[in-house]
């Protein structure tokens, strides 16, 4: 394994996952601290779940849904990152949000893509805004320093959807099955609670 390989992260996620939101700021800080590069990959977990045995939230057994809420409650009790346990607009379709993140990355690289990912997570999990709505996304993008009309137009380019499809296939090939997942030098770290191990990997 080369030093260059260990300093790159493929970041697979959906921006509407509470676990993505809970780990995002720490992940960005870690990447900056270690001088790592990132490929921002907002993939489609529908086919990923179907191929890896996962279930969407509404299809999970009651015990698993209860455990999820209990765990979210533990994180919500921490003073560092407030989160709404049951936001008004969740579950929701995050397709357009993912396309916008990819358009931001295509135009400017990892920094704007990571910035927009954090803003969308905050809008959904702290501010309870309706993320699937294009106008809401345009406002969030504008607040984050983007040219919102241009970003929305770029996001609707069929090439962006095709790119997301390829990233989803790559996630499956890499062994990704849940969000967020961080892949460093071929090793998958699933969940924001594995970020300590991601940091160790980046520092090795």
mmCIF file of C-alpha atoms in Angstrom:
data_model
loop_
_atom_site.group_PDB
_atom_site.id
_atom_site.type_symbol
_atom_site.label_atom_id
_atom_site.label_comp_id
_atom_site.label_asym_id
_atom_site.label_seq_id
_atom_site.Cartn_x
_atom_site.Cartn_y
_atom_site.Cartn_z
ATOM 1 C CA UNK A 1 0.000 0.000 0.000
ATOM 2 C CA UNK A 2 1.410 3.371 -0.991
ATOM 3 C CA UNK A 3 1.253 6.513 1.114
ATOM 4 C CA UNK A 4 -0.713 8.163 -1.695
ATOM 5 C CA UNK A 5 -3.356 5.416 -1.636
ATOM 6 C CA UNK A 6 -3.783 5.670 2.139
ATOM 7 C CA UNK A 7 -4.414 9.432 1.875
ATOM 8 C CA UNK A 8 -7.474 9.122 -0.350
ATOM 9 C CA UNK A 9 -11.051 8.390 0.743
ATOM 10 C CA UNK A 10 -14.020 7.338 -1.355
ATOM 11 C CA UNK A 11 -16.949 8.746 0.648
ATOM 12 C CA UNK A 12 -20.163 6.813 -0.058
ATOM 13 C CA UNK A 13 -23.348 8.205 1.482
ATOM 14 C CA UNK A 14 -26.817 9.599 1.055
ATOM 15 C CA UNK A 15 -27.152 13.200 2.288
ATOM 16 C CA UNK A 16 -30.507 12.380 3.908
ATOM 17 C CA UNK A 17 -29.048 9.793 6.277
ATOM 18 C CA UNK A 18 -28.872 11.017 9.885
ATOM 19 C CA UNK A 19 -25.669 9.023 10.318
ATOM 20 C CA UNK A 20 -24.103 10.822 7.356
ATOM 21 C CA UNK A 21 -25.034 14.148 8.931
ATOM 22 C CA UNK A 22 -23.754 13.172 12.378
ATOM 23 C CA UNK A 23 -20.347 12.212 11.003
ATOM 24 C CA UNK A 24 -19.934 14.716 8.203
ATOM 25 C CA UNK A 25 -18.296 17.602 10.040
ATOM 26 C CA UNK A 26 -15.831 15.360 11.830
ATOM 27 C CA UNK A 27 -15.019 13.572 8.588
ATOM 28 C CA UNK A 28 -14.286 16.855 6.790
ATOM 29 C CA UNK A 29 -12.097 18.036 9.661
ATOM 30 C CA UNK A 30 -10.192 14.731 9.592
ATOM 31 C CA UNK A 31 -9.643 14.926 5.840
ATOM 32 C CA UNK A 32 -8.256 18.449 6.156
ATOM 33 C CA UNK A 33 -6.055 17.514 9.105
ATOM 34 C CA UNK A 34 -4.484 14.595 7.268
ATOM 35 C CA UNK A 35 -4.248 16.295 3.880
ATOM 36 C CA UNK A 36 -6.327 13.550 2.280
ATOM 37 C CA UNK A 37 -8.183 13.744 -0.998
ATOM 38 C CA UNK A 38 -11.838 12.744 -1.219
ATOM 39 C CA UNK A 39 -14.111 11.457 -3.942
ATOM 40 C CA UNK A 40 -17.589 12.502 -2.872
ATOM 41 C CA UNK A 41 -20.033 9.715 -3.817
ATOM 42 C CA UNK A 42 -23.737 10.337 -3.064
ATOM 43 C CA UNK A 43 -24.945 6.949 -4.294
ATOM 44 C CA UNK A 44 -28.319 5.213 -4.618
ATOM 45 C CA UNK A 45 -28.845 2.857 -1.692
ATOM 46 C CA UNK A 46 -31.970 1.296 -3.207
ATOM 47 C CA UNK A 47 -30.021 -1.132 -5.407
ATOM 48 C CA UNK A 48 -27.269 -1.396 -2.804
ATOM 49 C CA UNK A 49 -29.738 -2.610 -0.163
ATOM 50 C CA UNK A 50 -31.358 -4.956 -2.675
ATOM 51 C CA UNK A 51 -28.012 -6.566 -3.480
ATOM 52 C CA UNK A 52 -26.575 -6.698 0.045
ATOM 53 C CA UNK A 53 -29.541 -7.721 2.202
ATOM 54 C CA UNK A 54 -30.373 -4.277 3.549
ATOM 55 C CA UNK A 55 -33.899 -2.926 4.008
ATOM 56 C CA UNK A 56 -35.320 0.592 3.712
ATOM 57 C CA UNK A 57 -36.425 2.026 7.029
ATOM 58 C CA UNK A 58 -40.130 1.242 6.604
ATOM 59 C CA UNK A 59 -39.354 -2.404 5.832
ATOM 60 C CA UNK A 60 -37.223 -3.127 8.898
ATOM 61 C CA UNK A 61 -38.523 -5.154 11.855
ATOM 62 C CA UNK A 62 -39.867 -3.191 14.799
ATOM 63 C CA UNK A 63 -36.902 -4.073 17.022
ATOM 64 C CA UNK A 64 -34.455 -2.639 14.481
ATOM 65 C CA UNK A 65 -36.474 0.550 14.079
ATOM 66 C CA UNK A 66 -36.653 0.939 17.861
ATOM 67 C CA UNK A 67 -32.906 0.401 18.188
ATOM 68 C CA UNK A 68 -32.272 3.033 15.515
ATOM 69 C CA UNK A 69 -34.362 5.609 17.393
ATOM 70 C CA UNK A 70 -32.659 4.783 20.682
ATOM 71 C CA UNK A 71 -29.232 5.209 19.137
ATOM 72 C CA UNK A 72 -30.225 8.478 17.464
ATOM 73 C CA UNK A 73 -31.489 9.668 20.836
ATOM 74 C CA UNK A 74 -28.087 9.018 22.380
ATOM 75 C CA UNK A 75 -26.402 11.073 19.680
ATOM 76 C CA UNK A 76 -29.030 13.819 19.919
ATOM 77 C CA UNK A 77 -28.285 14.161 23.633
ATOM 78 C CA UNK A 78 -24.705 15.164 22.877
ATOM 79 C CA UNK A 79 -24.216 18.928 22.948
ATOM 80 C CA UNK A 80 -21.840 18.989 19.985
ATOM 81 C CA UNK A 81 -24.319 18.444 17.148
ATOM 82 C CA UNK A 82 -28.057 18.867 17.777
ATOM 83 C CA UNK A 83 -30.301 16.717 15.590
ATOM 84 C CA UNK A 84 -34.069 16.407 15.243
ATOM 85 C CA UNK A 85 -35.002 12.807 15.940
ATOM 86 C CA UNK A 86 -38.092 12.738 13.720
ATOM 87 C CA UNK A 87 -37.889 15.608 11.231
ATOM 88 C CA UNK A 88 -41.053 16.638 9.439
ATOM 89 C CA UNK A 89 -39.859 15.579 5.979
ATOM 90 C CA UNK A 90 -38.302 12.165 6.528
ATOM 91 C CA UNK A 91 -38.088 9.695 4.872
ATOM 92 C CA UNK A 92 -37.687 11.670 1.673
ATOM 93 C CA UNK A 93 -36.359 11.341 -1.859
ATOM 94 C CA UNK A 94 -32.776 12.590 -2.000
ATOM 95 C CA UNK A 95 -32.143 12.080 -5.718
ATOM 96 C CA UNK A 96 -32.012 15.747 -6.730
ATOM 97 C CA UNK A 97 -29.877 16.588 -3.696
ATOM 98 C CA UNK A 98 -27.392 13.898 -4.764
ATOM 99 C CA UNK A 99 -27.325 15.236 -8.306
ATOM 100 C CA UNK A 100 -26.624 18.744 -7.022
ATOM 101 C CA UNK A 101 -23.729 17.508 -4.892
ATOM 102 C CA UNK A 102 -22.248 15.764 -7.918
ATOM 103 C CA UNK A 103 -22.714 18.893 -10.026
ATOM 104 C CA UNK A 104 -20.938 20.932 -7.349
ATOM 105 C CA UNK A 105 -18.076 18.442 -7.330
ATOM 106 C CA UNK A 106 -17.859 18.446 -11.116
ATOM 107 C CA UNK A 107 -17.639 22.233 -11.172
ATOM 108 C CA UNK A 108 -15.300 22.820 -8.244
ATOM 109 C CA UNK A 109 -13.938 19.619 -6.719
ATOM 110 C CA UNK A 110 -14.198 18.148 -3.251
ATOM 111 C CA UNK A 111 -14.526 21.333 -1.178
ATOM 112 C CA UNK A 112 -17.802 22.635 -2.646
ATOM 113 C CA UNK A 113 -19.264 19.131 -2.768
ATOM 114 C CA UNK A 114 -18.469 18.557 0.902
ATOM 115 C CA UNK A 115 -19.787 22.007 1.809
ATOM 116 C CA UNK A 116 -23.094 21.415 0.034
ATOM 117 C CA UNK A 117 -23.422 17.944 1.584
ATOM 118 C CA UNK A 118 -23.113 19.459 5.059
ATOM 119 C CA UNK A 119 -25.616 22.214 4.260
ATOM 120 C CA UNK A 120 -28.200 19.746 2.949
ATOM 121 C CA UNK A 121 -27.783 17.556 6.023
ATOM 122 C CA UNK A 122 -28.212 20.540 8.305
ATOM 123 C CA UNK A 123 -31.297 21.689 6.396
ATOM 124 C CA UNK A 124 -32.918 18.280 6.761
ATOM 125 C CA UNK A 125 -31.826 17.217 10.252
ATOM 126 C CA UNK A 126 -31.674 20.490 12.141
ATOM 127 C CA UNK A 127 -33.949 22.879 10.264
ATOM 128 C CA UNK A 128 -36.587 20.360 9.081
ATOM 129 C CA UNK A 129 -36.681 21.705 5.546
ATOM 130 C CA UNK A 130 -38.209 19.834 2.593
ATOM 131 C CA UNK A 131 -35.104 18.607 0.801
ATOM 132 C CA UNK A 132 -36.840 16.947 -2.208
ATOM 133 C CA UNK A 133 -38.327 20.326 -3.197
ATOM 134 C CA UNK A 134 -36.199 22.046 -5.884
ATOM 135 C CA UNK A 135 -36.944 25.495 -4.489
ATOM 136 C CA UNK A 136 -35.809 24.454 -1.027
ATOM 137 C CA UNK A 137 -32.605 23.016 -2.461
ATOM 138 C CA UNK A 138 -32.052 26.201 -4.442
ATOM 139 C CA UNK A 139 -32.331 28.268 -1.255
ATOM 140 C CA UNK A 140 -29.953 25.943 0.616
ATOM 141 C CA UNK A 141 -27.458 26.128 -2.249
ATOM 142 C CA UNK A 142 -27.707 29.920 -2.404
ATOM 143 C CA UNK A 143 -27.157 30.194 1.338
ATOM 144 C CA UNK A 144 -24.026 28.060 0.897
ATOM 145 C CA UNK A 145 -22.501 30.384 -1.691
ATOM 146 C CA UNK A 146 -23.535 28.629 -4.901
ATOM 147 C CA UNK A 147 -25.160 30.008 -8.045
ATOM 148 C CA UNK A 148 -28.352 28.069 -7.356
ATOM 149 C CA UNK A 149 -30.038 28.298 -10.798
ATOM 150 C CA UNK A 150 -26.829 27.223 -12.546
ATOM 151 C CA UNK A 151 -26.275 24.371 -10.082
ATOM 152 C CA UNK A 152 -29.860 23.115 -10.481
ATOM 153 C CA UNK A 153 -29.519 23.183 -14.258
ATOM 154 C CA UNK A 154 -26.227 21.286 -14.117
ATOM 155 C CA UNK A 155 -27.710 18.739 -11.709
ATOM 156 C CA UNK A 156 -30.440 17.845 -14.199
ATOM 157 C CA UNK A 157 -27.936 16.935 -16.919
ATOM 158 C CA UNK A 158 -28.469 13.218 -17.689
ATOM 159 C CA UNK A 159 -24.710 12.744 -17.476
ATOM 160 C CA UNK A 160 -24.895 13.467 -13.729
ATOM 161 C CA UNK A 161 -27.500 10.726 -13.181
ATOM 162 C CA UNK A 162 -25.367 8.338 -15.221
ATOM 163 C CA UNK A 163 -22.339 9.219 -13.111
ATOM 164 C CA UNK A 164 -24.283 8.473 -9.942
ATOM 165 C CA UNK A 165 -25.267 5.122 -11.400
ATOM 166 C CA UNK A 166 -21.627 4.242 -12.058
ATOM 167 C CA UNK A 167 -20.676 5.298 -8.530
ATOM 168 C CA UNK A 168 -23.417 3.049 -7.146
ATOM 169 C CA UNK A 169 -21.979 0.110 -9.104
ATOM 170 C CA UNK A 170 -18.515 0.971 -7.785
ATOM 171 C CA UNK A 171 -19.843 1.079 -4.221
ATOM 172 C CA UNK A 172 -21.223 -2.432 -4.625
ATOM 173 C CA UNK A 173 -17.940 -3.644 -6.082
ATOM 174 C CA UNK A 174 -16.070 -2.113 -3.131
ATOM 175 C CA UNK A 175 -18.254 -3.932 -0.589
ATOM 176 C CA UNK A 176 -20.314 -0.938 0.567
ATOM 177 C CA UNK A 177 -23.707 -1.800 2.080
ATOM 178 C CA UNK A 178 -24.652 1.134 4.336
ATOM 179 C CA UNK A 179 -24.314 4.887 4.770
ATOM 180 C CA UNK A 180 -21.991 6.506 5.391
ATOM 181 C CA UNK A 181 -19.108 4.332 4.262
ATOM 182 C CA UNK A 182 -15.531 5.500 3.950
ATOM 183 C CA UNK A 183 -13.218 3.432 1.743
ATOM 184 C CA UNK A 184 -9.483 3.905 2.269
ATOM 185 C CA UNK A 185 -6.992 1.792 0.309
ATOM 186 C CA UNK A 186 -9.651 -0.836 -0.339
ATOM 187 C CA UNK A 187 -10.792 -1.062 3.300
ATOM 188 C CA UNK A 188 -14.435 -0.218 4.072
ATOM 189 C CA UNK A 189 -15.317 1.659 7.259
ATOM 190 C CA UNK A 190 -19.107 1.681 7.748
ATOM 191 C CA UNK A 191 -20.787 4.247 9.958
ATOM 192 C CA UNK A 192 -19.825 7.572 11.488
ATOM 193 C CA UNK A 193 -18.871 5.729 14.671
ATOM 194 C CA UNK A 194 -15.931 4.197 12.735
ATOM 195 C CA UNK A 195 -14.330 7.573 12.042
ATOM 196 C CA UNK A 196 -11.670 6.996 14.696
ATOM 197 C CA UNK A 197 -10.468 4.028 12.658
ATOM 198 C CA UNK A 198 -10.574 6.088 9.450
ATOM 199 C CA UNK A 199 -8.325 8.645 11.132
ATOM 200 C CA UNK A 200 -5.894 5.933 12.208
ATOM 201 C CA UNK A 201 -5.816 4.616 8.663
ATOM 202 C CA UNK A 202 -5.123 8.062 7.232
ATOM 203 C CA UNK A 203 -2.367 8.624 9.781
ATOM 204 C CA UNK A 204 -0.674 5.255 9.203
#
